[in-house]
Structure formats: C-alpha cells, structure tokens
Coordinates of C-alpha atoms and ligand atoms in Angstrom, one line a residue:
X1 CA 0.1 -0.1 0.0
X2 CA 1.5 3.4 -1.1
X3 CA -0.1 6.3 1.0
X4 CA -0.4 9.5 -1.2
X5 CA -0.8 13.1 -0.2
X6 CA -1.8 15.8 -2.5
X7 CA -0.5 19.2 -1.5
X8 CA -3.0 21.8 -2.8
X9 CA -6.3 20.2 -3.7
X10 CA -7.5 22.5 -6.5
X11 CA -8.8 21.5 -9.8
X12 CA -6.1 19.2 -10.8
X13 CA -5.3 17.9 -7.2
X14 CA -9.1 17.2 -6.6
X15 CA -9.2 15.4 -10.1
X16 CA -6.4 13.1 -9.2
X17 CA -7.9 12.3 -5.7
X18 CA -11.1 11.3 -7.3
X19 CA -9.4 9.3 -10.1
X20 CA -7.3 7.5 -7.4
X21 CA -10.5 6.6 -5.5
X22 CA -12.3 5.4 -8.8
X23 CA -9.1 3.4 -9.5
X24 CA -9.5 1.4 -6.3
X25 CA -7.5 3.4 -3.8
X26 CA -9.0 3.5 -0.4
X27 CA -9.7 7.0 1.3
X28 CA -7.4 5.9 4.2
X29 CA -4.5 5.7 1.7
X30 CA -5.0 9.3 0.6
X31 CA -4.8 12.7 2.2
X32 CA -4.3 16.4 1.2
X33 CA -3.4 19.8 2.3
X34 CA -5.4 22.9 1.6
X35 CA -5.1 26.5 2.5
X36 CA -8.7 27.1 3.4
X37 CA -10.7 25.2 6.2
X38 CA -13.8 25.6 4.2
X39 CA -12.5 24.0 0.9
X40 CA -10.8 21.2 3.1
X41 CA -14.1 20.3 5.0
X42 CA -15.9 20.2 1.6
X43 CA -13.3 17.8 0.1
X44 CA -13.3 15.6 3.2
X45 CA -17.2 15.5 3.2
X46 CA -17.2 14.5 -0.5
X47 CA -14.6 12.0 -0.7
X48 CA -14.0 10.9 3.0
X49 CA -10.2 11.9 2.7
X50 CA -8.4 13.5 5.4
X51 CA -7.0 17.0 5.5
X52 CA -3.7 17.1 7.0
X53 CA -0.7 19.5 7.5
X54 CA 2.6 19.1 5.5
X55 CA 4.6 17.7 8.4
X56 CA 1.8 14.9 8.7
X57 CA 1.8 14.4 5.0
X58 CA 5.6 14.0 4.9
X59 CA 5.6 11.6 7.9
X60 CA 2.6 9.4 6.7
X61 CA 2.6 9.5 2.9
X62 CA 5.4 8.1 0.7
X63 CA 4.2 10.0 -2.2
X64 CA 3.7 13.8 -2.0
X65 CA 1.9 15.2 -5.1
X66 CA 2.6 19.0 -5.4
X67 CA -0.5 20.5 -7.1
X68 CA -0.4 24.2 -6.2
X69 CA 0.0 26.9 -8.8
X70 CA 3.5 27.5 -9.8
X71 CA 3.6 31.0 -8.1
X72 CA 2.6 29.4 -4.8
X73 CA 5.4 26.9 -4.7
X74 CA 7.9 28.8 -2.4
X75 CA 5.9 28.4 0.8
X76 CA 5.2 24.7 0.0
X77 CA 9.0 24.1 -0.4
X78 CA 9.7 26.0 2.8
X79 CA 7.2 23.8 4.6
X80 CA 8.4 20.6 3.0
X81 CA 12.2 21.3 3.3
X82 CA 12.5 20.4 7.1
X83 CA 10.2 17.3 7.0
X84 CA 10.9 15.5 3.7
X85 CA 13.4 12.8 3.2
X86 CA 14.4 10.1 0.6
X87 CA 11.9 7.8 1.9
X88 CA 9.3 10.3 0.3
X89 CA 8.8 10.6 -3.5
X90 CA 7.9 14.3 -4.5
X91 CA 5.8 14.4 -7.8
X92 CA 5.4 17.9 -9.1
X93 CA 2.5 18.7 -11.2
X94 CA 3.4 22.3 -11.6
X95 CA 3.8 23.6 -15.0
X96 CA 7.3 24.9 -15.7
X97 CA 8.9 24.3 -12.6
X98 CA 12.0 22.2 -13.2
X99 CA 13.1 19.2 -10.9
X100 CA 16.3 21.3 -10.0
X101 CA 14.2 23.8 -8.1
X102 CA 13.0 21.0 -5.8
X103 CA 16.3 19.4 -5.6
X104 CA 17.9 22.9 -4.6
X105 CA 15.3 23.6 -2.0
X106 CA 14.9 20.0 -0.5
X107 CA 17.4 17.9 1.4
X108 CA 19.9 16.0 -0.6
X109 CA 18.7 12.9 -2.6
X110 CA 15.0 13.4 -2.2
X111 CA 13.6 11.9 -5.5
X112 CA 11.6 14.1 -7.7
X113 CA 9.4 13.3 -10.7
X114 CA 8.1 16.1 -12.8
X115 CA 4.7 15.7 -14.5
X116 CA 2.8 17.7 -17.1
X117 CA -0.7 16.8 -16.9
X118 CA -3.8 18.5 -18.6
X119 CA -7.3 19.4 -17.7
X120 CA -9.1 16.3 -19.0
X121 CA -7.9 14.8 -15.9
X122 CA -11.2 15.9 -14.4
X123 CA -13.0 13.1 -16.6
X124 CA -10.3 10.6 -16.4
X125 CA -8.9 11.3 -19.8
X126 CA -5.6 13.1 -19.0
X127 CA -2.5 13.1 -20.9
X128 CA 0.3 13.1 -18.3
X129 CA 3.9 13.4 -19.5
X130 CA 6.5 12.5 -16.9
X131 CA 10.3 13.0 -16.4
X132 CA 12.6 11.7 -13.8
X133 CA 14.7 14.3 -11.7
X134 CA 18.4 13.5 -10.8
X135 CA 17.4 11.2 -7.7
X136 CA 14.4 9.5 -9.2
X137 CA 14.9 5.6 -9.8
X138 CA 13.0 3.6 -12.5
X139 CA 10.7 2.3 -9.5
X140 CA 9.7 5.9 -8.8
X141 CA 8.8 6.5 -12.5
X142 CA 6.8 3.1 -12.5
X143 CA 4.8 4.1 -9.4
X144 CA 4.1 7.6 -10.9
X145 CA 2.8 5.8 -14.0
X146 CA 0.7 3.6 -12.0
X147 CA -0.8 6.4 -9.9
X148 CA -1.5 8.6 -13.1
X149 CA -2.9 5.9 -15.2
X150 CA -6.0 5.8 -13.0
X151 CA -6.7 9.3 -14.7
X152 CA -5.7 8.9 -18.2
X153 CA -2.7 8.0 -20.4
X154 CA 1.0 8.5 -19.2
X155 CA 4.2 9.0 -21.4
X156 CA 7.8 9.4 -20.3
X157 CA 10.1 11.9 -21.8
X158 CA 13.4 13.5 -20.8
X159 CA 13.0 16.7 -18.9
X160 CA 14.4 18.8 -21.7
X161 CA 11.4 18.1 -23.7
X162 CA 9.0 19.3 -21.0
X163 CA 8.5 22.8 -22.6
X164 CA 7.5 21.3 -25.8
X165 CA 5.2 18.8 -24.1
X166 CA 3.6 21.9 -22.2
X167 CA 2.8 23.5 -25.6
X168 CA 1.5 20.2 -27.2
X169 CA -0.6 18.4 -24.6
X170 CA -0.5 20.8 -21.5
X171 CA -2.2 23.7 -23.6
X172 CA -3.6 21.2 -26.3
X173 CA -7.1 20.9 -24.9
X174 CA -7.5 24.7 -25.3
X175 CA -6.7 24.6 -28.9
X176 CA -9.4 21.9 -29.4
X177 CA -11.8 24.1 -27.5
X178 CA -10.9 27.3 -29.5
X179 CA -11.5 25.0 -32.8
X180 CA -14.9 23.8 -31.5
X181 CA -15.9 27.3 -30.5
X182 CA -15.0 28.6 -34.1
X183 CA -16.9 25.7 -35.8
X184 CA -20.1 26.4 -33.7
X185 CA -19.7 30.2 -34.9
X186 CA -19.7 28.7 -38.5
X187 CA -23.0 26.9 -37.7
X188 CA -24.5 30.3 -36.5
X189 CA -23.4 31.8 -39.7
X190 CA -25.1 29.2 -41.7
X191 CA -28.3 29.7 -39.6
X192 CA -28.3 26.8 -37.4
X193 CA -29.5 27.4 -33.8
X194 CA -26.6 27.6 -31.4
X195 CA -27.8 24.5 -29.2
X196 CA -27.9 22.4 -32.3
X197 CA -24.6 23.8 -33.6
X198 CA -23.0 23.0 -30.3
X199 CA -24.4 19.4 -30.5
X200 CA -23.3 18.6 -33.8
X201 CA -19.7 20.0 -33.3
X202 CA -19.1 18.6 -29.9
X203 CA -20.4 15.0 -31.0
X204 CA -18.3 15.3 -34.1
X205 CA -15.3 16.2 -32.0
X206 CA -16.0 13.1 -29.5
X207 CA -16.6 10.8 -32.6
X208 CA -13.5 12.0 -34.4
X209 CA -11.3 11.6 -31.2
X210 CA -12.7 8.2 -30.4
X211 CA -11.9 7.1 -34.1
X212 CA -8.3 8.2 -33.7
X213 CA -7.8 6.8 -30.3
X214 CA -9.7 3.5 -30.8
X215 CA -9.0 2.5 -34.2
X216 CA -5.4 3.3 -34.2
X217 CA -5.8 4.7 -37.8
X218 CA -3.6 7.6 -38.7
X219 CA -5.5 10.8 -38.8
X220 CA -4.4 11.4 -42.5
X221 CA -6.0 8.3 -43.6
X222 CA -9.1 9.1 -41.7
X223 CA -9.3 12.5 -43.3
X224 CA -8.7 11.2 -46.6
X225 CA -11.5 8.6 -46.2
X226 CA -14.0 11.5 -45.9
X227 CA -12.5 13.7 -48.7
X228 CA -14.2 12.6 -51.8
X229 CA -13.4 13.9 -55.4
X230 CA -14.8 17.3 -55.9
X231 CA -16.9 16.8 -52.9
X232 CA -17.8 19.1 -49.9
X233 CA -14.8 18.2 -47.6
X234 CA -12.2 19.0 -50.3
X235 CA -13.9 22.6 -50.7
X236 CA -13.4 23.1 -47.1
X237 CA -9.8 21.8 -46.9
X238 CA -8.8 24.2 -49.7
X239 CA -10.1 27.1 -47.6
X240 CA -8.3 25.8 -44.5
X241 CA -5.0 25.7 -46.6
X242 CA -5.6 29.0 -48.2
X243 CA -6.0 30.6 -44.8
X244 CA -2.9 29.1 -43.5
X245 CA -4.3 27.1 -40.7
X246 CA -1.6 24.4 -40.7
X247 CA 1.1 27.1 -40.6
X248 CA -0.8 28.9 -37.8
X249 CA -0.9 25.7 -35.6
X250 CA 2.9 25.1 -36.2
X251 CA 3.4 28.9 -35.1
X252 CA 1.1 28.9 -32.2
X253 CA 2.6 25.8 -30.6
X254 CA 6.1 27.0 -31.3
X255 CA 5.0 30.3 -29.5
X256 CA 3.6 28.3 -26.5
X257 CA 6.7 26.4 -26.1
X258 CA 8.9 29.6 -26.1
X259 CA 6.7 31.1 -23.3
X260 CA 7.0 27.9 -21.2
X261 CA 10.8 28.1 -21.6
X262 CA 10.6 31.8 -20.7
X263 CA 8.5 31.1 -17.5
X264 CA 10.8 28.4 -16.6
X265 CA 13.8 30.7 -16.5
X266 CA 12.4 32.5 -13.5
X267 CA 13.3 29.3 -11.5
X268 CA 16.6 28.4 -13.0
X269 CA 19.8 28.4 -10.5
Ligands
LIG1 N1 -5.3 23.4 -14.9 C1 -4.5 23.1 -15.8 O1 -4.9 23.3 -17.2 C2 -3.2 22.6 -15.5 C3 -2.6 21.7 -16.8 C4 -1.4 21.2 -16.4 C5 -0.9 21.6 -15.2 N2 -1.4 22.2 -14.3 C6 -0.7 22.5 -12.9 O2 -1.4 21.9 -11.9 C7 -1.3 22.6 -10.7 C8 -2.6 23.1 -10.2 O3 -3.3 23.8 -11.0 P1 -5.0 23.9 -10.6 O4 -5.6 24.4 -12.0 O5 -5.5 22.5 -10.2 O6 -4.9 25.2 -9.7 P2 -5.8 25.5 -8.4 O7 -7.2 25.1 -8.8 O8 -5.6 27.0 -8.2 O9 -5.3 24.5 -7.3 C9 -4.2 24.7 -6.5 C10 -4.7 24.7 -5.1 O10 -3.7 24.7 -4.2 C11 -4.0 25.4 -3.0 N3 -2.8 25.9 -2.3 C12 -2.1 26.9 -2.7 N4 -1.1 27.2 -1.9 C13 -1.1 26.2 -1.0 C14 -0.5 25.8 0.2 N5 0.8 26.6 0.6 N6 -0.9 24.7 1.0 C15 -1.9 24.1 0.6 N7 -2.7 24.4 -0.4 C16 -2.4 25.5 -1.2 C17 -4.9 26.4 -3.6 O11 -5.6 27.0 -2.8 P3 -6.3 28.6 -3.0 O12 -7.5 28.4 -3.8 O13 -6.5 29.1 -1.7 O14 -5.3 29.4 -3.6 C18 -5.8 25.6 -4.6 O15 -6.9 24.9 -4.0 C19 -0.5 23.9 -11.2 O16 0.9 24.1 -10.8 C20 -0.6 23.9 -12.7 O17 0.6 24.3 -13.4 C21 -2.6 22.7 -14.4

C-alpha cells in the first residue's frame, strides 16, 4: 500500500484524488493539504479523505504530489524542506517548474518526478507526461505511471522536452476548445440554432477523437476517407489551406513552447 498526499487540492489535485478513488484506492491511503478550512471540509465530506498539515503528510505519505499553482510553490517548499526525506517521493504537477528547483530547496537525494498533466484529468482522460529528476529511480517512475494511469494516459520524456510537451498536450485541450468554438460560430453563420450547432460539433469532436484513439488509424487516412473527389470536404480543406491553418498551428505551438521556456527561466539556478 502506497500512501499519497496531494499538496494543494484545487482543480487538478481534486481530479487526481477522485481518479485514485475510482481506480480502487481506499480513502485511508489518501490525504491532502489545503489553505482554506472551508475547502478542506468540503473535500473531506465529498470523498472521505483526511486534510492534514505538511509535516503529517511527509511523515505518513510516501508520495507527495505538489499541485499548487507554480507561483505558490515557495511556501510549500519552505514547509516541506525540514520534514521531507529520501523515503518520500515528490511528484510535481506544477507547469514549468524544473526538478532542479525542488532538488535545490529540499534535502539531498529526495527523489523528484516532474509531470505535465492536462485538464481532461477531471474526466479521467488526462495526458500526463513524466520526467525523472536527478535522484528518481526507475521504480519511482513506475509508481508515478501507476498512479496517473488511473486518470488517463502516461508517457515518459526527458525533462528537456517538457517545454514542448507543455505547448502540445498541456495547452492542447485549449486549442481543441478554440476550434470547436469557431466551428460552432460557423454553424451560427449558416443559420443553425446555437444549441443544435453545439451538439453537432461537440459530438463530431468526440466521434473523431474516439476514431483516432480506438482504431489506431492515422489521422491523415481518416481525413482522406471522408474527402471525396470534388466533394464538400475538399472545398473546406482548400479554404483551410488558403488561410494557413496548418502554418498557424505550427507557429502557435512554437510560441507556447517559447513562453514555457521563458517562464521556466525564472526558476533556474
Ligand atoms: N489546470 C490546468 O490546465 C493544468 C494543466 C497542467 C498542469 N497544471 C498544474 O497543476 C497545478 C494546479 O493547477 P490547478 O488548475 O489545479 O490550480 P488550482 O485550482 O488553483 O489549485 C491549487 C490549489 O492549491 C491550493 N494551495 C495554494 N497554496 C497552498 C499551500 N501553501 N498549501 C496548501 N494548499 C495550497 C490552492 O488554494 P487557493 O484556492 O486558496 O489558492 C488551490 O486549491 C498548477 O501548478 C498547474 O501548473 C494545471
């Protein structure tokens, strides 16, 4: 049995706790820290999980999952430094924070694994991308994979790729929301009522995602299969190409990667 404490049970922290419970963990194996009493009481009532302070979390939980906003990290590290040891594993879900930040602030040899999750974690469909810090062993990565696979898919990358990952899957859901929003507007333009347009586009997105994920067929093949000669789809594709949508996506994701690198610099030694 591995006891897990989530430090900062906001949107992502709560999604993880809820996923771990659905995945078969018992409430006694889980705990969390929260700043506000009211929020803590609400979570305990809903999930039957204990709210604790940081020293209790470090003493009783092997795995400490840090899920506060990156700008709130300093007080968490100050609280952790005197109580954490190499019998704990620190798992950071904080966008842009390098493992070296934890290694610098925490005692020697505390293992750290960095994770870039994304918001579909709230529906058990996260893409979590993990990287080992200097002291993390293969068994630590395996444990993190096991925990996060209860709330979606998990992939390992070297930490140097985490800025690119942030731009791809961390921000990725936002690009799809944006696309769906634009397609709903197109429905409005064509005179379809908003609620109907929303239903048509969201179900098309769900269906297309399921086809890619479940059939394993490459998106190019799937797209070609619905693009018939002189048909409607090719007319739309021509307009997408004319308006540079592919180039816009390449540039947008590159810009997100650059911003992630810039934010990370604030925490370099
Ligand atoms: N949401 C995303 O799209 C996403 C995607 C990838 C990665 N992440 C990462 O996930 C982390 C959490 O994001 P989120 O969206 O879940 O943020 P959030 O909803 O603001 O959750 C953070 C929680 O931590 C609490 N907190 C702050 N300082 C604390 C402290 N010292 N002790 C205990 N609790 C504390 C906050 O309380 P208050 O409400 O009182 O501030 C809040 O409940 C971030 O680092 C983010 O980079 C998020």
